[in-house]
Amino acid sequence: MRSLVAARPALRSFSAVPEFLLTAPATSVSELSNGVCVASEASPSRARRRSSPRFGLISPLPTFRPCFDALLPLQASAGDLATVGVFVGTGSRFEAPAMSGASHLLQTAAMKEKAAAIDALGGSVSGYTTRETTVYTATVLKEKAADAVKLLGELATKPPSGDQSFADAKSGVLAQLDVMATTPEVMEGLHEMAYMDTSLATPVIGTKATVEGLVKSDLKPSLTGSMVKVAGAGVDHAMLSELAKGALGSLPTATAGVELAMEPAMFTGSDKCVRMDSYPFAHVAIAYEGPSLTSEYALPAQLAHYLLGSYSGTSTVPLANHATRLQIDLGEQDAAAAFTPFYTPYKDTGLFGIYLVSPDNKLQDAVWYVMMNLVRLMYKTTDEELDRAKLAMKTAILESLST
């Protein structure tokens, strides 16, 4: 993606930056003595905002980069609401083959065991597991921020003690696996092929055999402070740091020079096809190895989404009347019911590609135009297309920060 980053304009002075960026909430970052990283956004004074403009945090200090990244999924809360999150460096990538699905089951069981506390807290509390991260977030009234941080800390660090919550979580996961057996998950299949025989190929939810073999004593989180990040929006940073210290300050400090074991990613070119003649549409994911989360090419990979465009199938505007070359090509051929580019970054690798839903009798045409436009992206992107994509990406970022 060198063509997308070759020309880098000089950093503009503060006077050239739009006022709405200069007045955006400043991000504060600190670290507890045991390595837990804390990041927050509030609404500081105007003078402070001008000294710490938001655009200056695009490339934060490397020491705090993982903590800063933890803040990105949280939208800034306004008024009487606060949003807090605890991000834990555990997921399916770090599991032994026989323990596949343990992180997801632990997160599910923890949420079930704390169901009464979640209801009492009010607001919105959620949790999810990915290949490299387990996340718990809460959006609550500001006066309940302390209770929210305490609850999220317990969800992240304490194993489920109740037999019933574990049994309910396990039966729920097994039921989900039964559904997935009849409706293949395309992105899971993509990871299985792209990172064949490596830990990144391991399904987040596990397999039926491994989940059935898990017992409650297997679900014991073994964490150090450096594996946990706390992020908040609409919360005073000093307050959030104290709350994080109370909830997570007892976690041990990682031994110097020792990191969580992680099998290196190895991308393998391969494919997997599941034929289901009863389906009128083909669901296809085509991907290349992309940049890692901290790569200098991560931002251009996100920009490529807007260069290619997407289509949900619910738009009132015909696909052929959209702006990008891929949208026009697929629209003129009636070759896609829906499509979207994706970029899924990990610590040391990433997947960049397109997810496509196409009528079964148009799949060959759809794949041809997708591949042609992916190649065109590298060699024939015009300045006008690049400017339009940048504007669309900036609009999307600002919309995500509007609440």
Short mmCIF file of C-alpha atoms in Angstrom, two decimals:
data_model
loop_
_atom_site.label_atom_id
_atom_site.label_comp_id
_atom_site.label_asym_id
_atom_site.label_seq_id
_atom_site.Cartn_x
_atom_site.Cartn_y
_atom_site.Cartn_z
CA MET A 1 0.00 0.00 0.00
CA ARG A 2 2.96 2.23 -0.57
CA SER A 3 1.10 4.29 -3.14
CA LEU A 4 -1.30 5.48 -0.43
CA VAL A 5 1.38 6.83 1.90
CA ALA A 6 4.13 8.01 -0.42
CA ALA A 7 3.16 11.68 -0.26
CA ARG A 8 2.88 12.91 3.31
CA PRO A 9 2.00 16.57 3.80
CA ALA A 10 3.81 18.49 6.48
CA LEU A 11 2.05 18.73 9.86
CA ARG A 12 -0.08 21.86 9.88
CA SER A 13 0.20 24.53 12.53
CA PHE A 14 -2.48 24.80 15.21
CA SER A 15 -3.94 27.83 13.44
CA ALA A 16 -4.67 25.69 10.36
CA VAL A 17 -6.52 23.01 12.33
CA PRO A 18 -10.33 23.26 12.47
CA GLU A 19 -11.75 24.60 15.73
CA PHE A 20 -13.80 21.46 16.38
CA LEU A 21 -10.58 19.42 16.56
CA LEU A 22 -8.86 21.86 18.88
CA THR A 23 -11.83 21.76 21.26
CA ALA A 24 -12.16 17.96 21.25
CA PRO A 25 -11.62 16.24 24.62
CA ALA A 26 -7.96 15.69 25.51
CA THR A 27 -6.76 12.14 26.22
CA SER A 28 -4.93 11.49 29.49
CA VAL A 29 -2.79 8.38 29.94
CA SER A 30 -1.08 6.96 33.04
CA GLU A 31 0.15 3.65 34.39
CA LEU A 32 -0.33 2.02 37.78
CA SER A 33 2.65 0.62 39.68
CA ASN A 34 1.76 -2.95 38.64
CA GLY A 35 1.59 -2.09 34.93
CA VAL A 36 -2.15 -1.55 34.47
CA CYS A 37 -2.55 1.22 31.90
CA VAL A 38 -5.31 3.84 32.31
CA ALA A 39 -6.54 6.16 29.54
CA SER A 40 -9.45 8.59 29.67
CA GLU A 41 -11.17 11.44 27.91
CA ALA A 42 -13.02 14.19 29.75
CA SER A 43 -13.84 17.81 28.91
CA PRO A 44 -10.96 19.89 30.29
CA SER A 45 -10.59 23.64 30.12
CA ARG A 46 -10.26 25.37 26.78
CA ALA A 47 -6.61 26.30 27.44
CA ARG A 48 -5.68 22.69 28.08
CA ARG A 49 -7.48 21.51 24.97
CA ARG A 50 -5.45 23.87 22.86
CA SER A 51 -2.20 22.58 24.32
CA SER A 52 -3.18 18.95 23.70
CA PRO A 53 -5.13 18.82 20.40
CA ARG A 54 -6.65 15.49 19.52
CA PHE A 55 -4.83 15.12 16.20
CA GLY A 56 -1.52 15.09 18.07
CA LEU A 57 -2.39 11.66 19.51
CA ILE A 58 -2.45 9.86 16.18
CA SER A 59 1.05 8.61 16.96
CA PRO A 60 1.23 8.46 20.78
CA LEU A 61 4.34 7.50 22.73
CA PRO A 62 5.19 3.81 22.09
CA THR A 63 5.15 3.11 25.84
CA PHE A 64 1.47 3.97 26.03
CA ARG A 65 0.37 2.91 22.54
CA PRO A 66 -1.46 -0.26 23.69
CA CYS A 67 -3.28 1.74 26.36
CA PHE A 68 -4.22 4.46 23.88
CA ASP A 69 -5.56 1.83 21.45
CA ALA A 70 -7.82 0.53 24.22
CA LEU A 71 -9.59 3.90 24.28
CA LEU A 72 -10.48 3.89 20.57
CA PRO A 73 -13.54 1.57 20.76
CA LEU A 74 -15.17 3.84 23.37
CA GLN A 75 -17.13 6.83 22.18
CA ALA A 76 -16.88 9.91 24.37
CA SER A 77 -19.79 10.15 26.77
CA ALA A 78 -21.56 13.45 27.30
CA GLY A 79 -23.91 14.94 29.87
CA ASP A 80 -24.72 12.65 32.76
CA LEU A 81 -23.22 9.47 31.27
CA ALA A 82 -19.80 7.85 31.59
CA THR A 83 -18.38 4.93 29.62
CA VAL A 84 -15.64 2.71 31.06
CA GLY A 85 -13.99 -0.41 29.75
CA VAL A 86 -11.52 -3.05 30.88
CA PHE A 87 -9.47 -4.62 28.09
CA VAL A 88 -7.62 -7.86 28.91
CA GLY A 89 -4.88 -9.38 26.76
CA THR A 90 -6.43 -12.85 26.61
CA GLY A 91 -8.19 -14.63 23.78
CA SER A 92 -8.26 -17.73 21.62
CA ARG A 93 -4.78 -17.04 20.24
CA PHE A 94 -3.22 -17.73 23.63
CA GLU A 95 -5.06 -21.00 24.31
CA ALA A 96 -3.66 -24.52 24.08
CA PRO A 97 -5.47 -26.66 21.47
CA ALA A 98 -7.25 -28.70 24.16
CA MET A 99 -8.43 -25.44 25.83
CA SER A 100 -9.88 -23.86 22.70
CA GLY A 101 -12.84 -21.67 23.62
CA ALA A 102 -11.85 -21.23 27.29
CA SER A 103 -11.53 -17.42 27.11
CA HIS A 104 -14.94 -17.05 25.49
CA LEU A 105 -16.55 -19.45 27.96
CA LEU A 106 -14.93 -17.61 30.90
CA GLN A 107 -16.27 -14.27 29.66
CA THR A 108 -19.75 -15.75 29.10
CA ALA A 109 -19.82 -17.44 32.52
CA ALA A 110 -18.59 -14.30 34.27
CA MET A 111 -21.38 -12.23 32.72
CA LYS A 112 -23.99 -14.79 33.75
CA GLU A 113 -22.72 -15.00 37.32
CA LYS A 114 -22.80 -11.21 37.68
CA ALA A 115 -26.22 -10.85 36.03
CA ALA A 116 -27.86 -9.57 39.23
CA ALA A 117 -25.09 -7.01 39.82
CA ILE A 118 -25.32 -5.90 36.19
CA ASP A 119 -29.08 -5.38 36.52
CA ALA A 120 -28.60 -3.43 39.76
CA LEU A 121 -25.99 -1.19 38.17
CA GLY A 122 -28.29 -0.18 35.33
CA GLY A 123 -27.14 1.37 32.07
CA SER A 124 -25.54 -0.89 29.49
CA VAL A 125 -22.94 -3.56 30.32
CA SER A 126 -21.46 -5.84 27.68
CA GLY A 127 -18.58 -8.24 27.14
CA TYR A 128 -16.98 -10.00 24.20
CA THR A 129 -13.93 -12.04 23.30
CA THR A 130 -11.68 -11.84 20.24
CA ARG A 131 -8.53 -13.71 19.26
CA GLU A 132 -6.28 -11.40 21.27
CA THR A 133 -8.54 -9.52 23.67
CA THR A 134 -11.36 -9.98 26.17
CA VAL A 135 -13.36 -6.80 26.71
CA TYR A 136 -15.91 -5.64 29.30
CA THR A 137 -17.57 -2.22 28.93
CA ALA A 138 -20.25 -0.27 30.78
CA THR A 139 -22.13 2.95 30.05
CA VAL A 140 -23.75 4.27 33.22
CA LEU A 141 -24.72 7.44 35.05
CA LYS A 142 -21.59 9.30 36.17
CA GLU A 143 -22.39 8.81 39.83
CA LYS A 144 -22.22 5.05 39.25
CA ALA A 145 -18.83 5.09 37.50
CA ALA A 146 -17.10 3.77 40.64
CA ASP A 147 -19.52 0.81 40.85
CA ALA A 148 -19.02 0.15 37.13
CA VAL A 149 -15.21 -0.01 37.38
CA LYS A 150 -15.45 -2.31 40.40
CA LEU A 151 -17.86 -4.62 38.56
CA LEU A 152 -15.76 -4.71 35.39
CA GLY A 153 -12.66 -5.47 37.47
CA GLU A 154 -14.43 -8.44 39.05
CA LEU A 155 -15.62 -9.67 35.66
CA ALA A 156 -12.07 -9.53 34.31
CA THR A 157 -10.17 -11.04 37.23
CA LYS A 158 -12.41 -13.36 39.22
CA PRO A 159 -13.30 -16.85 37.93
CA PRO A 160 -16.96 -17.93 38.15
CA SER A 161 -17.67 -19.69 41.43
CA GLY A 162 -21.24 -20.83 40.84
CA ASP A 163 -21.87 -24.22 39.25
CA GLN A 164 -25.14 -23.04 37.72
CA SER A 165 -23.67 -20.01 35.94
CA PHE A 166 -20.91 -22.18 34.49
CA ALA A 167 -23.40 -24.83 33.36
CA ASP A 168 -25.69 -22.23 31.77
CA ALA A 169 -22.79 -20.58 29.96
CA LYS A 170 -21.49 -23.91 28.69
CA SER A 171 -24.88 -25.05 27.41
CA GLY A 172 -25.35 -21.69 25.69
CA VAL A 173 -22.00 -21.94 23.92
CA LEU A 174 -22.70 -25.52 22.83
CA ALA A 175 -26.07 -24.43 21.43
CA GLN A 176 -24.29 -21.66 19.52
CA LEU A 177 -21.84 -24.21 18.11
CA ASP A 178 -24.75 -26.37 16.94
CA VAL A 179 -26.14 -23.42 15.00
CA MET A 180 -22.74 -22.66 13.49
CA ALA A 181 -22.49 -26.28 12.30
CA THR A 182 -25.53 -25.75 10.04
CA THR A 183 -24.63 -22.18 9.06
CA PRO A 184 -20.87 -21.95 8.43
CA GLU A 185 -19.15 -18.83 9.75
CA VAL A 186 -17.24 -17.39 6.79
CA MET A 187 -14.72 -15.30 8.73
CA GLU A 188 -13.86 -18.20 11.02
CA GLY A 189 -13.24 -20.32 7.92
CA LEU A 190 -11.06 -17.55 6.52
CA HIS A 191 -8.86 -17.52 9.64
CA GLU A 192 -8.68 -21.31 9.57
CA MET A 193 -7.23 -21.21 6.06
CA ALA A 194 -5.19 -18.00 6.28
CA TYR A 195 -3.33 -19.06 9.43
CA MET A 196 -3.47 -22.81 8.98
CA ASP A 197 -2.04 -24.86 11.86
CA THR A 198 -1.29 -21.77 13.96
CA SER A 199 -3.03 -20.33 17.01
CA LEU A 200 -4.74 -17.60 14.96
CA ALA A 201 -6.69 -20.35 13.19
CA THR A 202 -8.25 -21.37 16.51
CA PRO A 203 -11.96 -20.44 16.63
CA VAL A 204 -12.79 -17.80 19.24
CA ILE A 205 -15.75 -19.83 20.47
CA GLY A 206 -13.84 -23.13 20.36
CA THR A 207 -15.07 -26.45 18.99
CA LYS A 208 -17.79 -28.68 20.35
CA ALA A 209 -15.22 -31.26 21.50
CA THR A 210 -13.05 -28.76 23.37
CA VAL A 211 -15.94 -26.88 24.98
CA GLU A 212 -17.54 -30.12 26.17
CA GLY A 213 -14.22 -31.05 27.78
CA LEU A 214 -13.85 -27.79 29.72
CA VAL A 215 -14.61 -27.83 33.46
CA LYS A 216 -15.06 -24.93 35.87
CA SER A 217 -11.55 -25.30 37.29
CA ASP A 218 -10.15 -24.57 33.80
CA LEU A 219 -11.57 -21.04 33.92
CA LYS A 220 -8.99 -19.36 36.11
CA PRO A 221 -7.64 -16.12 34.68
CA SER A 222 -3.89 -15.79 35.17
CA LEU A 223 -3.22 -12.11 34.68
CA THR A 224 -0.49 -9.58 35.33
CA GLY A 225 -0.99 -5.83 35.45
CA SER A 226 0.59 -5.22 32.04
CA MET A 227 -2.07 -7.44 30.43
CA VAL A 228 -4.90 -5.11 31.49
CA LYS A 229 -5.90 -1.70 30.11
CA VAL A 230 -8.61 0.53 31.56
CA ALA A 231 -10.27 3.20 29.41
CA GLY A 232 -12.95 5.74 30.19
CA ALA A 233 -14.87 8.59 28.58
CA GLY A 234 -16.66 11.27 30.56
CA VAL A 235 -14.66 10.40 33.69
CA ASP A 236 -12.03 12.47 35.46
CA HIS A 237 -8.66 10.82 34.91
CA ALA A 238 -7.45 11.06 38.51
CA MET A 239 -10.70 9.49 39.67
CA LEU A 240 -10.49 6.72 37.07
CA SER A 241 -6.90 5.94 38.08
CA GLU A 242 -7.92 5.59 41.72
CA LEU A 243 -10.87 3.38 40.80
CA ALA A 244 -8.62 1.22 38.61
CA LYS A 245 -6.12 0.94 41.46
CA GLY A 246 -8.86 -0.27 43.80
CA ALA A 247 -10.26 -2.77 41.31
CA LEU A 248 -7.05 -4.00 39.67
CA GLY A 249 -4.18 -2.85 41.88
CA SER A 250 -3.80 -6.31 43.41
CA LEU A 251 -2.76 -7.88 40.11
CA PRO A 252 0.90 -8.95 40.17
CA THR A 253 3.56 -7.12 38.22
CA ALA A 254 4.96 -9.00 35.25
CA THR A 255 8.50 -10.29 35.60
CA ALA A 256 10.90 -8.05 33.69
CA GLY A 257 11.56 -9.34 30.19
CA VAL A 258 8.83 -11.99 30.38
CA GLU A 259 5.87 -11.67 28.03
CA LEU A 260 2.75 -13.75 27.41
CA ALA A 261 3.64 -16.65 25.12
CA MET A 262 2.32 -16.09 21.61
CA GLU A 263 2.89 -18.37 18.65
CA PRO A 264 4.10 -16.33 15.66
CA ALA A 265 1.54 -15.81 12.92
CA MET A 266 2.26 -17.50 9.61
CA PHE A 267 0.04 -16.57 6.67
CA THR A 268 -0.76 -19.42 4.27
CA GLY A 269 -2.38 -18.97 0.85
CA SER A 270 -5.21 -21.49 0.67
CA ASP A 271 -8.96 -21.77 0.28
CA LYS A 272 -11.99 -23.49 1.78
CA CYS A 273 -15.30 -24.06 0.03
CA VAL A 274 -18.52 -25.26 1.66
CA ARG A 275 -21.21 -26.09 -0.90
CA MET A 276 -24.79 -25.45 0.18
CA ASP A 277 -27.13 -25.73 -2.82
CA SER A 278 -30.12 -24.56 -0.80
CA TYR A 279 -28.60 -21.07 -0.48
CA PRO A 280 -29.52 -18.60 -3.29
CA PHE A 281 -26.47 -16.47 -2.52
CA ALA A 282 -22.80 -17.26 -2.13
CA HIS A 283 -20.96 -15.75 0.84
CA VAL A 284 -17.29 -15.27 0.03
CA ALA A 285 -14.32 -13.72 1.85
CA ILE A 286 -11.14 -12.99 -0.10
CA ALA A 287 -8.16 -11.72 1.89
CA TYR A 288 -4.46 -10.96 1.78
CA GLU A 289 -2.02 -10.67 4.65
CA GLY A 290 -2.23 -7.09 5.81
CA PRO A 291 -0.30 -4.82 8.19
CA SER A 292 -0.25 -5.40 11.94
CA LEU A 293 -1.96 -3.14 14.45
CA THR A 294 1.13 -1.00 15.04
CA SER A 295 2.37 -0.93 11.44
CA GLU A 296 2.80 2.39 9.64
CA TYR A 297 0.52 0.95 6.96
CA ALA A 298 -2.41 0.31 9.32
CA LEU A 299 -4.03 3.67 8.53
CA PRO A 300 -3.71 3.25 4.73
CA ALA A 301 -5.30 -0.20 5.10
CA GLN A 302 -8.29 1.47 6.76
CA LEU A 303 -8.36 4.09 4.03
CA ALA A 304 -8.55 1.35 1.39
CA HIS A 305 -12.05 0.53 2.70
CA TYR A 306 -13.25 3.92 1.46
CA LEU A 307 -11.35 3.63 -1.82
CA LEU A 308 -13.21 0.41 -2.60
CA GLY A 309 -16.56 1.37 -1.12
CA SER A 310 -19.22 -0.92 0.29
CA TYR A 311 -22.89 -1.82 -0.21
CA SER A 312 -25.35 -3.15 2.32
CA GLY A 313 -28.16 -4.08 -0.06
CA THR A 314 -30.60 -1.78 1.77
CA SER A 315 -29.57 1.46 0.06
CA THR A 316 -32.21 3.24 -2.01
CA VAL A 317 -29.47 4.28 -4.45
CA PRO A 318 -28.70 1.60 -7.08
CA LEU A 319 -25.23 0.13 -6.67
CA ALA A 320 -24.18 1.24 -10.16
CA ASN A 321 -24.85 4.88 -9.15
CA HIS A 322 -22.38 4.85 -6.26
CA ALA A 323 -18.98 6.53 -6.39
CA THR A 324 -16.19 3.92 -6.44
CA ARG A 325 -15.06 1.86 -9.40
CA LEU A 326 -15.81 -1.43 -7.63
CA GLN A 327 -19.33 -0.30 -6.74
CA ILE A 328 -20.00 0.71 -10.34
CA ASP A 329 -18.56 -2.51 -11.79
CA LEU A 330 -20.53 -4.81 -9.47
CA GLY A 331 -23.67 -2.71 -9.91
CA GLU A 332 -23.56 -2.71 -13.71
CA GLN A 333 -23.23 -6.50 -13.72
CA ASP A 334 -25.83 -7.07 -10.93
CA ALA A 335 -23.10 -9.23 -9.43
CA ALA A 336 -23.41 -8.38 -5.72
CA ALA A 337 -26.25 -8.28 -3.23
CA ALA A 338 -23.86 -6.82 -0.65
CA PHE A 339 -20.14 -6.39 -0.05
CA THR A 340 -17.75 -4.70 2.34
CA PRO A 341 -13.97 -4.44 2.58
CA PHE A 342 -12.46 -5.42 5.93
CA TYR A 343 -9.19 -4.93 7.75
CA THR A 344 -8.63 -7.11 10.82
CA PRO A 345 -5.32 -6.26 12.51
CA TYR A 346 -3.46 -8.32 15.11
CA LYS A 347 -0.25 -7.79 17.08
CA ASP A 348 2.04 -9.11 14.36
CA THR A 349 -0.11 -9.56 11.25
CA GLY A 350 -3.47 -8.64 9.76
CA LEU A 351 -6.08 -9.60 7.19
CA PHE A 352 -7.17 -7.20 4.47
CA GLY A 353 -9.85 -8.23 2.01
CA ILE A 354 -13.48 -8.13 0.89
CA TYR A 355 -16.56 -9.95 2.14
CA LEU A 356 -18.97 -10.51 -0.72
CA VAL A 357 -22.57 -11.75 -1.02
CA SER A 358 -23.34 -12.65 -4.63
CA PRO A 359 -26.12 -14.48 -6.54
CA ASP A 360 -24.92 -18.01 -7.27
CA ASN A 361 -25.11 -17.46 -11.05
CA LYS A 362 -23.07 -14.23 -10.83
CA LEU A 363 -20.28 -15.32 -8.51
CA GLN A 364 -17.65 -15.74 -11.20
CA ASP A 365 -18.25 -12.20 -12.50
CA ALA A 366 -18.27 -10.78 -8.97
CA VAL A 367 -14.95 -12.38 -8.02
CA TRP A 368 -13.38 -11.22 -11.29
CA TYR A 369 -14.32 -7.58 -10.67
CA VAL A 370 -13.26 -7.76 -7.02
CA MET A 371 -9.80 -9.07 -7.95
CA MET A 372 -9.42 -6.56 -10.77
CA ASN A 373 -10.24 -3.66 -8.46
CA LEU A 374 -7.91 -4.91 -5.74
CA VAL A 375 -5.08 -4.87 -8.27
CA ARG A 376 -6.23 -1.49 -9.58
CA LEU A 377 -6.11 -0.14 -6.03
CA MET A 378 -2.35 -0.55 -6.04
CA TYR A 379 -1.51 0.82 -9.46
CA LYS A 380 -4.28 3.06 -10.81
CA THR A 381 -5.72 4.98 -7.87
CA THR A 382 -6.25 8.58 -8.97
CA ASP A 383 -5.73 11.68 -6.85
CA GLU A 384 -9.46 12.41 -7.04
CA GLU A 385 -10.31 8.94 -5.70
CA LEU A 386 -7.80 9.33 -2.89
CA ASP A 387 -9.17 12.74 -1.89
CA ARG A 388 -12.75 11.42 -1.89
CA ALA A 389 -11.75 8.40 0.23
CA LYS A 390 -9.91 10.59 2.75
CA LEU A 391 -12.95 12.84 3.08
CA ALA A 392 -15.25 9.84 3.55
CA MET A 393 -12.94 8.36 6.20
CA LYS A 394 -12.69 11.65 8.11
CA THR A 395 -16.48 11.99 7.99
CA ALA A 396 -16.91 8.49 9.41
CA ILE A 397 -14.41 9.19 12.23
CA LEU A 398 -16.12 12.44 13.19
CA GLU A 399 -19.54 10.78 13.11
CA SER A 400 -18.26 8.13 15.54
CA LEU A 401 -17.21 10.89 17.94
CA SER A 402 -20.45 12.86 17.72
CA THR A 403 -22.15 11.27 20.74
#
